[in-house]
Coordinates of C-alpha atoms and ligand atoms in Angstrom, one line a residue:
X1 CA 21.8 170.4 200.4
X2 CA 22.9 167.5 202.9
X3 CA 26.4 166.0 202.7
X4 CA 27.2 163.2 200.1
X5 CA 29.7 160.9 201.6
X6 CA 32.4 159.4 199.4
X7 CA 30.8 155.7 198.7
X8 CA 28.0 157.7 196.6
X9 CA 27.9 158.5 193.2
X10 CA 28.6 162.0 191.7
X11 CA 28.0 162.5 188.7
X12 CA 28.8 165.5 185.6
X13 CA 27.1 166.4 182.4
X14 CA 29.9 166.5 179.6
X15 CA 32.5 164.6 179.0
X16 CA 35.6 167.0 178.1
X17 CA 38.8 167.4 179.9
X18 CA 36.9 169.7 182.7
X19 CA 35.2 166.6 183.4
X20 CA 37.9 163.9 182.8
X21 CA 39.9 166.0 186.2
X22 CA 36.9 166.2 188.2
X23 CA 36.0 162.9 187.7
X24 CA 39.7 162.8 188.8
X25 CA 39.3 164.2 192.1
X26 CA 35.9 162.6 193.3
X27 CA 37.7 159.0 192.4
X28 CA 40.3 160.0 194.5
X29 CA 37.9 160.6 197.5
X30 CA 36.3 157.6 197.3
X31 CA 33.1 158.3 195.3
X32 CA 31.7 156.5 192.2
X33 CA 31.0 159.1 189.4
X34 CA 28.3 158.9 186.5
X35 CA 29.5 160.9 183.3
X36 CA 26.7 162.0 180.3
X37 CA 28.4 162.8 177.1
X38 CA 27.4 161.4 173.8
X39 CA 30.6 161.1 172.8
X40 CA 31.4 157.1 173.2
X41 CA 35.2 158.4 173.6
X42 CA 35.2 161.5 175.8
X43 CA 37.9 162.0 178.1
X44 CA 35.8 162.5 181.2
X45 CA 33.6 158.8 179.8
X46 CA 36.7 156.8 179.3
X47 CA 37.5 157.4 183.3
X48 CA 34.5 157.3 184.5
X49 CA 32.6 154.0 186.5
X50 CA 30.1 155.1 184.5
X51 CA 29.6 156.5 181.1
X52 CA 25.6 157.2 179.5
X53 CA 26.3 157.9 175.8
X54 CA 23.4 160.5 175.3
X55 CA 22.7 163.6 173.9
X56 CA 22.5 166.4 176.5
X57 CA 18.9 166.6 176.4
X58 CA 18.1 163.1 176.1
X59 CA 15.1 162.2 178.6
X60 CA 16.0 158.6 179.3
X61 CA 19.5 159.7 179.1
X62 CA 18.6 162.3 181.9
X63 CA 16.5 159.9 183.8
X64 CA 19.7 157.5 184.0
X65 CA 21.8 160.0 184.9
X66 CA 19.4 161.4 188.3
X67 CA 19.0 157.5 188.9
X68 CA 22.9 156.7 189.2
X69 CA 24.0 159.8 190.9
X70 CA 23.4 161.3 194.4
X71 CA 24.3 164.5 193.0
X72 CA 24.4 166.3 189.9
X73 CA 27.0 168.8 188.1
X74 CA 28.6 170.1 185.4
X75 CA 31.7 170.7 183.2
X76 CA 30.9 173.1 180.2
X77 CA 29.2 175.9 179.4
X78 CA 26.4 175.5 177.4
X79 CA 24.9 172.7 178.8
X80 CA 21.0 172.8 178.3
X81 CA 19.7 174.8 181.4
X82 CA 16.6 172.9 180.6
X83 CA 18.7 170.0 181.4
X84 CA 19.4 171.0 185.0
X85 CA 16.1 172.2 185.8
X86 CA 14.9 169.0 185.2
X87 CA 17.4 166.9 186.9
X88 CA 17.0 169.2 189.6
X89 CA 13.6 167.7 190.2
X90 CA 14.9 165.0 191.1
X91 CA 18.5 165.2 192.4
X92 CA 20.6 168.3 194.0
X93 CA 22.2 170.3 191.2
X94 CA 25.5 172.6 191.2
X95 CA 25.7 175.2 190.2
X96 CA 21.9 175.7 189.4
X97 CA 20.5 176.1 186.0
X98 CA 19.6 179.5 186.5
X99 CA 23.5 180.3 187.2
X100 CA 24.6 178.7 184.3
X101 CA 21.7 180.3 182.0
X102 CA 23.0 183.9 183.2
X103 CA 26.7 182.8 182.2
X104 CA 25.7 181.6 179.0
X105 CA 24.2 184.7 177.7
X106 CA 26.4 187.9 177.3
X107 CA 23.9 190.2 177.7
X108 CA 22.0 188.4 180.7
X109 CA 25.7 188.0 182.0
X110 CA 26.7 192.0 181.7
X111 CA 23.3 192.8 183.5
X112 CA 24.1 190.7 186.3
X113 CA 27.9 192.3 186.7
X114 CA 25.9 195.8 186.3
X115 CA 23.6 194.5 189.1
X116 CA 27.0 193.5 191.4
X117 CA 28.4 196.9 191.1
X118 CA 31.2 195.7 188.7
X119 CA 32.8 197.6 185.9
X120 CA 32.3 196.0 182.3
X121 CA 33.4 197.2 179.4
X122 CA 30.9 199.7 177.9
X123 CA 28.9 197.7 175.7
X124 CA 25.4 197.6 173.3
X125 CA 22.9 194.8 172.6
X126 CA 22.3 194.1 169.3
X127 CA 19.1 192.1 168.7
X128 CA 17.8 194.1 165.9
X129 CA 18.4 196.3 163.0
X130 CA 17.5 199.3 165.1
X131 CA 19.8 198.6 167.9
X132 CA 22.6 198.1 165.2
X133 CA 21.3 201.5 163.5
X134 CA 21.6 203.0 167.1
X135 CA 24.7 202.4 167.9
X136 CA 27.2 205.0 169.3
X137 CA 30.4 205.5 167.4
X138 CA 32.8 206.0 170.3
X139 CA 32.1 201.7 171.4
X140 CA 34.2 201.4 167.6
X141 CA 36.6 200.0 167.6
X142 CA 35.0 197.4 168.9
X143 CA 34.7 193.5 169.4
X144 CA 31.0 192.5 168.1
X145 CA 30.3 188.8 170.3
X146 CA 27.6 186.8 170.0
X147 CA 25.2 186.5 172.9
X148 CA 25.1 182.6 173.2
X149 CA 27.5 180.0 172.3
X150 CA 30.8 181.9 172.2
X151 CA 34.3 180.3 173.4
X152 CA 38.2 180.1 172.8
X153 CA 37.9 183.8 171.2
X154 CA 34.7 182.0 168.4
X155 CA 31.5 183.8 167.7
X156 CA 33.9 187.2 168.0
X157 CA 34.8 189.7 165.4
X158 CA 36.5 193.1 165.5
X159 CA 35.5 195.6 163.8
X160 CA 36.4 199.1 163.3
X161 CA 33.6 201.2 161.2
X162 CA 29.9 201.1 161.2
X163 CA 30.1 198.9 157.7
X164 CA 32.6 196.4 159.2
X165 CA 29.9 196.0 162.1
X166 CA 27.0 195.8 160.2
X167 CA 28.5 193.1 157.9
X168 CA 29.8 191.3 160.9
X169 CA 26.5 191.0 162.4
X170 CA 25.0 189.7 159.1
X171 CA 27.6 187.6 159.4
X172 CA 27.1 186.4 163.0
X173 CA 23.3 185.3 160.8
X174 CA 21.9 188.4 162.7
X175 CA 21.6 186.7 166.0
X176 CA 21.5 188.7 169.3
X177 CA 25.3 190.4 170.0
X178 CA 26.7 192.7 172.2
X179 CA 29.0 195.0 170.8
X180 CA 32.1 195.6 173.4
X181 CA 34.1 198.7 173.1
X182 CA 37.9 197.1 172.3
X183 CA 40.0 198.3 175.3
X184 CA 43.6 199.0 175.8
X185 CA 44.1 196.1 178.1
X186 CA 47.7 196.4 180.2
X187 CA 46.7 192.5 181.1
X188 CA 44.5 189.9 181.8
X189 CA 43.5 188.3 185.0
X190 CA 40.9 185.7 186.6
X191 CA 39.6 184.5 190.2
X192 CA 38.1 181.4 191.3
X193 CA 36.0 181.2 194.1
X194 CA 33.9 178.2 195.3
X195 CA 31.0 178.8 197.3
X196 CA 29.3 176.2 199.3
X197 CA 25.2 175.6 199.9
X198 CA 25.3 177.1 203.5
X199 CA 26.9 180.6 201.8
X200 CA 30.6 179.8 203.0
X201 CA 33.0 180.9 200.1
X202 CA 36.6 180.5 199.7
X203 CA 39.0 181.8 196.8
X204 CA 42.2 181.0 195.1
X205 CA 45.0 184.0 194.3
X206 CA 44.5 185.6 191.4
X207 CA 45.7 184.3 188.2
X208 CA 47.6 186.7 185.7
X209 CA 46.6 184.8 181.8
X210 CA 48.1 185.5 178.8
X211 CA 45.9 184.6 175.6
X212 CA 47.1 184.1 172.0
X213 CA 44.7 184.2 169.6
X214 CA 41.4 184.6 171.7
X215 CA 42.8 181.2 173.9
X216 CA 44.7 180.9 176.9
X217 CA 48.2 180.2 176.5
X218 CA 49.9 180.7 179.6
X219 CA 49.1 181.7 183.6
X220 CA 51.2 182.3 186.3
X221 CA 50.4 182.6 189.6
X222 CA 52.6 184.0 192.7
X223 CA 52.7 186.7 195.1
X224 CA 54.1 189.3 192.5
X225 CA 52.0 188.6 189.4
X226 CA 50.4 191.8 189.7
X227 CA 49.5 195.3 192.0
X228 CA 48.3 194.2 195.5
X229 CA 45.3 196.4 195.0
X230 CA 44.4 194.4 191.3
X231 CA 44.4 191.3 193.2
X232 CA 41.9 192.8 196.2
X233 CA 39.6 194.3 194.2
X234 CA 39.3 191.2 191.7
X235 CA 38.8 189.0 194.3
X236 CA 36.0 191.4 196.0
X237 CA 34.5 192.0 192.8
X238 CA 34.4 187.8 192.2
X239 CA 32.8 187.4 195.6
X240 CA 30.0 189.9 194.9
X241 CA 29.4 188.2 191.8
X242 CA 29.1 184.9 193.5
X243 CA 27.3 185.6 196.2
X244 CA 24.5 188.0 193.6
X245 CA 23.7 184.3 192.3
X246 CA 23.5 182.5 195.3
X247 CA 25.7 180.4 193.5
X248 CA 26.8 176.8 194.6
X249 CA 29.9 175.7 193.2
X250 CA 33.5 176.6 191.5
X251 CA 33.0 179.7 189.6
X252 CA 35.8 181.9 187.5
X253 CA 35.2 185.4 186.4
X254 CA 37.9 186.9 184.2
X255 CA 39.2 190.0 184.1
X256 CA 40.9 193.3 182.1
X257 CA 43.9 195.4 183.7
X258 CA 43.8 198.8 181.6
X259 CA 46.3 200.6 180.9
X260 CA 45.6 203.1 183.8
X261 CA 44.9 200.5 186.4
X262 CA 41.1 200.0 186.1
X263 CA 39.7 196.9 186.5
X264 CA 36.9 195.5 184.3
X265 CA 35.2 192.4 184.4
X266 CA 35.4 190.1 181.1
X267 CA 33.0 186.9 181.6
X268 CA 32.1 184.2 184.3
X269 CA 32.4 180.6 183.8
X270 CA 30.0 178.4 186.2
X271 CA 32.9 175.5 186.2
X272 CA 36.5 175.2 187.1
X273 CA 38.5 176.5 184.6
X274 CA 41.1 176.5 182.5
X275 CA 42.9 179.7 184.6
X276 CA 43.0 177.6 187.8
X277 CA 44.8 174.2 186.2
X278 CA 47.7 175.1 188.3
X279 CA 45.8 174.4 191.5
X280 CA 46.5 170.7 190.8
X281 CA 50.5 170.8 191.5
X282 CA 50.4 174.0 193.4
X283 CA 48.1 173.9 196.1
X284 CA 47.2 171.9 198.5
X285 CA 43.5 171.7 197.4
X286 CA 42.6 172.2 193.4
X287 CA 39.9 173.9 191.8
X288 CA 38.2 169.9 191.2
X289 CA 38.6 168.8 194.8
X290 CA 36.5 172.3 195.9
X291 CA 34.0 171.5 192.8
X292 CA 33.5 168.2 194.5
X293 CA 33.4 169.6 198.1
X294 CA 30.8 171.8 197.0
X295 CA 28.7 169.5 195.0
X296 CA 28.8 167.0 198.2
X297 CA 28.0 169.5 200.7
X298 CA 31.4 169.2 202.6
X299 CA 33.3 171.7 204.4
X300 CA 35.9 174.1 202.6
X301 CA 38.8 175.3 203.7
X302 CA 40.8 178.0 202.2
X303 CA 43.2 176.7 199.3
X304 CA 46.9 177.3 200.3
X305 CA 49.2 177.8 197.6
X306 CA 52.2 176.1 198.7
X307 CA 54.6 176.6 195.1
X308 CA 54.5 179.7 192.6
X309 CA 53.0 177.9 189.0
X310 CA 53.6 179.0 185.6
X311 CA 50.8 177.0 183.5
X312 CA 51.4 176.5 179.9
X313 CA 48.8 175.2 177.7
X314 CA 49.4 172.7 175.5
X315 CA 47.0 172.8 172.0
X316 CA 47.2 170.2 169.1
X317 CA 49.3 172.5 167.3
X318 CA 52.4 171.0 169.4
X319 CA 52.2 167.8 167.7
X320 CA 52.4 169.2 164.4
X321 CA 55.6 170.9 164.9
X322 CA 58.1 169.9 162.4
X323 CA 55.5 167.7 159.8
X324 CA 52.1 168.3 159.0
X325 CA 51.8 164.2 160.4
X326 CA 50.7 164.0 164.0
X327 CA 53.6 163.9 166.2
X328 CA 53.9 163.3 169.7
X329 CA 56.2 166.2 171.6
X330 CA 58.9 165.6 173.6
X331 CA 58.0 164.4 177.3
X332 CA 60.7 162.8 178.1
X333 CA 63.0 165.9 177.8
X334 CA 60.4 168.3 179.5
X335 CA 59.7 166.1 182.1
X336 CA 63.6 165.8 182.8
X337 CA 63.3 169.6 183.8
X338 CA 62.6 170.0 187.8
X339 CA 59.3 170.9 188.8
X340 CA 57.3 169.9 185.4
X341 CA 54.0 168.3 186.1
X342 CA 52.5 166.4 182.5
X343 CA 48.9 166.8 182.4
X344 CA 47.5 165.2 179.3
X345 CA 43.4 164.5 178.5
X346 CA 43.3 161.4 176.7
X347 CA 42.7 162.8 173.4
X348 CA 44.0 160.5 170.8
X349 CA 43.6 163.3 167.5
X350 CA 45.5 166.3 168.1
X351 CA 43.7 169.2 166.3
X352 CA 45.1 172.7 165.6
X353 CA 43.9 174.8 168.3
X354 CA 42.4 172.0 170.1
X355 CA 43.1 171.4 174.3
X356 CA 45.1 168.7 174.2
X357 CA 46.7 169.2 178.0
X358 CA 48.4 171.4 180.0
X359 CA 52.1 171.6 181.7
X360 CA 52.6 173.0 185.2
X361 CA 55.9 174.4 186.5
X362 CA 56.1 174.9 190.4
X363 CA 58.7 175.9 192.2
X364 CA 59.7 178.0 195.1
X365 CA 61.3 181.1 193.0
X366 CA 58.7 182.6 190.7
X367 CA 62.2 183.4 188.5
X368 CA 63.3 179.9 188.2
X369 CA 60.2 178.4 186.8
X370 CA 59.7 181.1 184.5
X371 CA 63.1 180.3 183.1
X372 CA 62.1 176.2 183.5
X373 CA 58.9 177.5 181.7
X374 CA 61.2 178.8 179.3
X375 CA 62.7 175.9 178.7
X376 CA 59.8 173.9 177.7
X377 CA 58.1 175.7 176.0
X378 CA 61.5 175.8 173.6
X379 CA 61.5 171.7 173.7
X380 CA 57.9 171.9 173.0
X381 CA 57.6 174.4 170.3
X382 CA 55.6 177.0 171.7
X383 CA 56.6 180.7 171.2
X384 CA 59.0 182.2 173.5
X385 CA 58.9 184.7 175.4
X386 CA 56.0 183.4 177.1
X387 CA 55.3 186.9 179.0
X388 CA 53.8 189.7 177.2
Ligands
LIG401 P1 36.6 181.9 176.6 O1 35.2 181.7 177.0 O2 37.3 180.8 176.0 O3 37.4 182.6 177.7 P2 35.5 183.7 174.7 O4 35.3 183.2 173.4 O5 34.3 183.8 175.6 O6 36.6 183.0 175.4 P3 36.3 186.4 175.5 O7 36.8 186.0 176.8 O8 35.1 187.3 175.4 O9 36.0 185.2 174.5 O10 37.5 187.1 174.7 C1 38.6 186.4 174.3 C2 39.8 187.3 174.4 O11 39.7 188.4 173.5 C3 40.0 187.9 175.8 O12 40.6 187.1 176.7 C4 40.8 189.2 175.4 O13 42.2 188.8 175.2 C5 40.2 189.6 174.0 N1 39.1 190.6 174.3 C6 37.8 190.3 174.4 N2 37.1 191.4 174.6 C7 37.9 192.4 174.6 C8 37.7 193.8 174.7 N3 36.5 194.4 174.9 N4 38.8 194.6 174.6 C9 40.1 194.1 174.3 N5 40.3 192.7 174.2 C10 39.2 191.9 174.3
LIG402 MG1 37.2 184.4 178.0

């Protein structure tokens, strides 16, 4: 891939908040950016120099797209990988479609972290009344996923008893699943790495998440977030991920702490993500500006964190706090607290459940932000404590 110099035109496929920030970044470097999202109001669209209201798989759509930008990427997960490969006929693609086709099917995914040498949970495909028959009773309890098409904790189901897994699956319309043995996690975890054309890769420190309700709530990232083995072996085992897909561009893979220390990989994401939104206050280069790097075929530098973050996520549920009539929470008052960087995604309906923003903390004592973290989330509404 040769380098795109700012001046060009980069452009993303989707149009949601992942897109609105990296749209974001490029600005900020001097590029023009091209967004595709049918969506007439998406958040990447509205900031974009340049906005194609198509369907995903829309040819002339596509074709407008590869004709606008020098360079191709994009923002959510299940893009059409048909999509890329065709755009990549014509214009350079990150990450390829053949990354993002393994990351968007469980069971392709957990053969590839097999293939890396990574631990997953132990698991069983179930495509067919025979593998469901088959199954071995000690993955139950279990979490029955659906291959494609999953995200924010949907397409998931626990279940406990052969019955409760063979209803799921009906349930699920009988599509292909994996069945995921549930595990007693101790915590969750994530890495992002970015890995350039040429096979240069850099990483950011790894990110301790807390979910609630199958979504991330909260991150925190500092020296002490967890054992200094954890953190080595995640970031090794993200590398070897990476580097198994030749892959161009930001990825995340998540991870489960057990109880006794083991480490076992969850999922990859070929995108920034939502783990690594604390980059933008707390480092001196953020998960966009290495998405862009990579896409242009610039250099990357290791990411210094220069301020521990705590990263609260805020969903539409905040703005229906004390009516059931939308609601806007209180800035002003969180803001006044030090270190609080607003990020907000243009959204105009707030939705239960739905990413509306997020709110980073930085400071220099990992203690003090927790307790500013504290604070707004109180002002805010979100439940407290925010640690496990
Ligand atoms: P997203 O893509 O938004 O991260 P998802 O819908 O793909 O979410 P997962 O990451 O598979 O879902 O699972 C969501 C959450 O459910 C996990 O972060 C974890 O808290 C819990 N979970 C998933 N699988 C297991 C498991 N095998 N054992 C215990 N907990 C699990
Ligand atoms: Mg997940």
């Amino acid at each position: 891939m040769s380098t795109i110099l700012p001046g060009a035109t980069l452009g993303v496929i989707g149009g949601g908040q992942l897109g609105r920030m990296f749209v974001h970044a490029a600005q900020r470097m001097g590029y023009f950016t091209a967004v595709l999202d049918p969506d007439a109001d998406s958040p990447a669209g509205r900031v974009s120099h340049h906005h194609i209201h198509t369907d995903y798989t829309d040819v002339d759509g596509l074709a407008r797209l590869a004709g606008l930008a020098d360079a191709i990427t994009t923002e959510f997960e299940n893009v059409p990988a048909p999509s890329l490969e065709h755009l990549a006929t014509a214009r350079p693609v990150a990450p390829g479609a053949d990354s993002v086709a393994i990351a968007q099917d469980r069971i392709r995914e957990k053969g590839h972290f097999v293939r890396c040498g990574v631990d997953c949970a132990p698991y069983a495909v179930i495509e067919t009344a025979d593998h469901l028959a088959a199954v071995q009773p000690d993955l139950l309890p279990g979490i029955l996923k659906t291959a494609r098409l999953g995200y924010d904790g949907k397409g998931q189901r626990r279940v406990a008893t052969q019955a409760e897994l063979a209803a799921a699956w009906e349930d699920a319309g009988g599509v292909p699943c994996v069945l995921e043995k549930l595990l007693p996690l101790d915590f969750e975890c994530s890495v992002i790495v970015a890995r350039g054309a040429d096979g240069h890769m850099v990483d950011f420190p790894v990110q301790r998440n807390l979910h609630r309700d199958g979504i991330l709530a909260v991150t925190e990232v500092h020296a002490q977030n967890m054992p200094e083995s954890t953190a080595r072996r995640a970031v090794a085992a993200a590398r070897s991920i990476a580097e198994g897909l030749s892959y161009v561009g930001v990825l995340c893979v998540e991870f489960f702490v057990l109880a006794d220390g083991a480490l076992v990989v969850n999922e990859m994401a070929p995108r920034p993500h939502n783990s690594g939104h604390w980059s933008m206050d707390a480092s001196d280069v953020s998960q966009f500006e290495l998405q862009v790097r990579t896409l242009a075929g610039l250099p990357l530098n290791p990411p210094r964190q220069h301020s521990v973050a705590v990263m609260l996520n805020l969903l539409g549920d905040l703005w229906f706090i004390d009516s059931d009539v939308q609601e806007e929470p209180r800035w002003a008052d969180v803001l006044a607290l030090p270190g609080t960087h607003l990020h907000l995604y243009g959204k105009t309906e707030a939705r239960r459940g739905r990413k509306m923003g997020h709110l980073n903390i930085t400071g220099d004592d990992i203690e003090a932000v927790r307790s500013t973290a504290d604070f707004a989330a109180a002002l805010l509404g979100l439940p407290i404590p925010l640690s496990e």
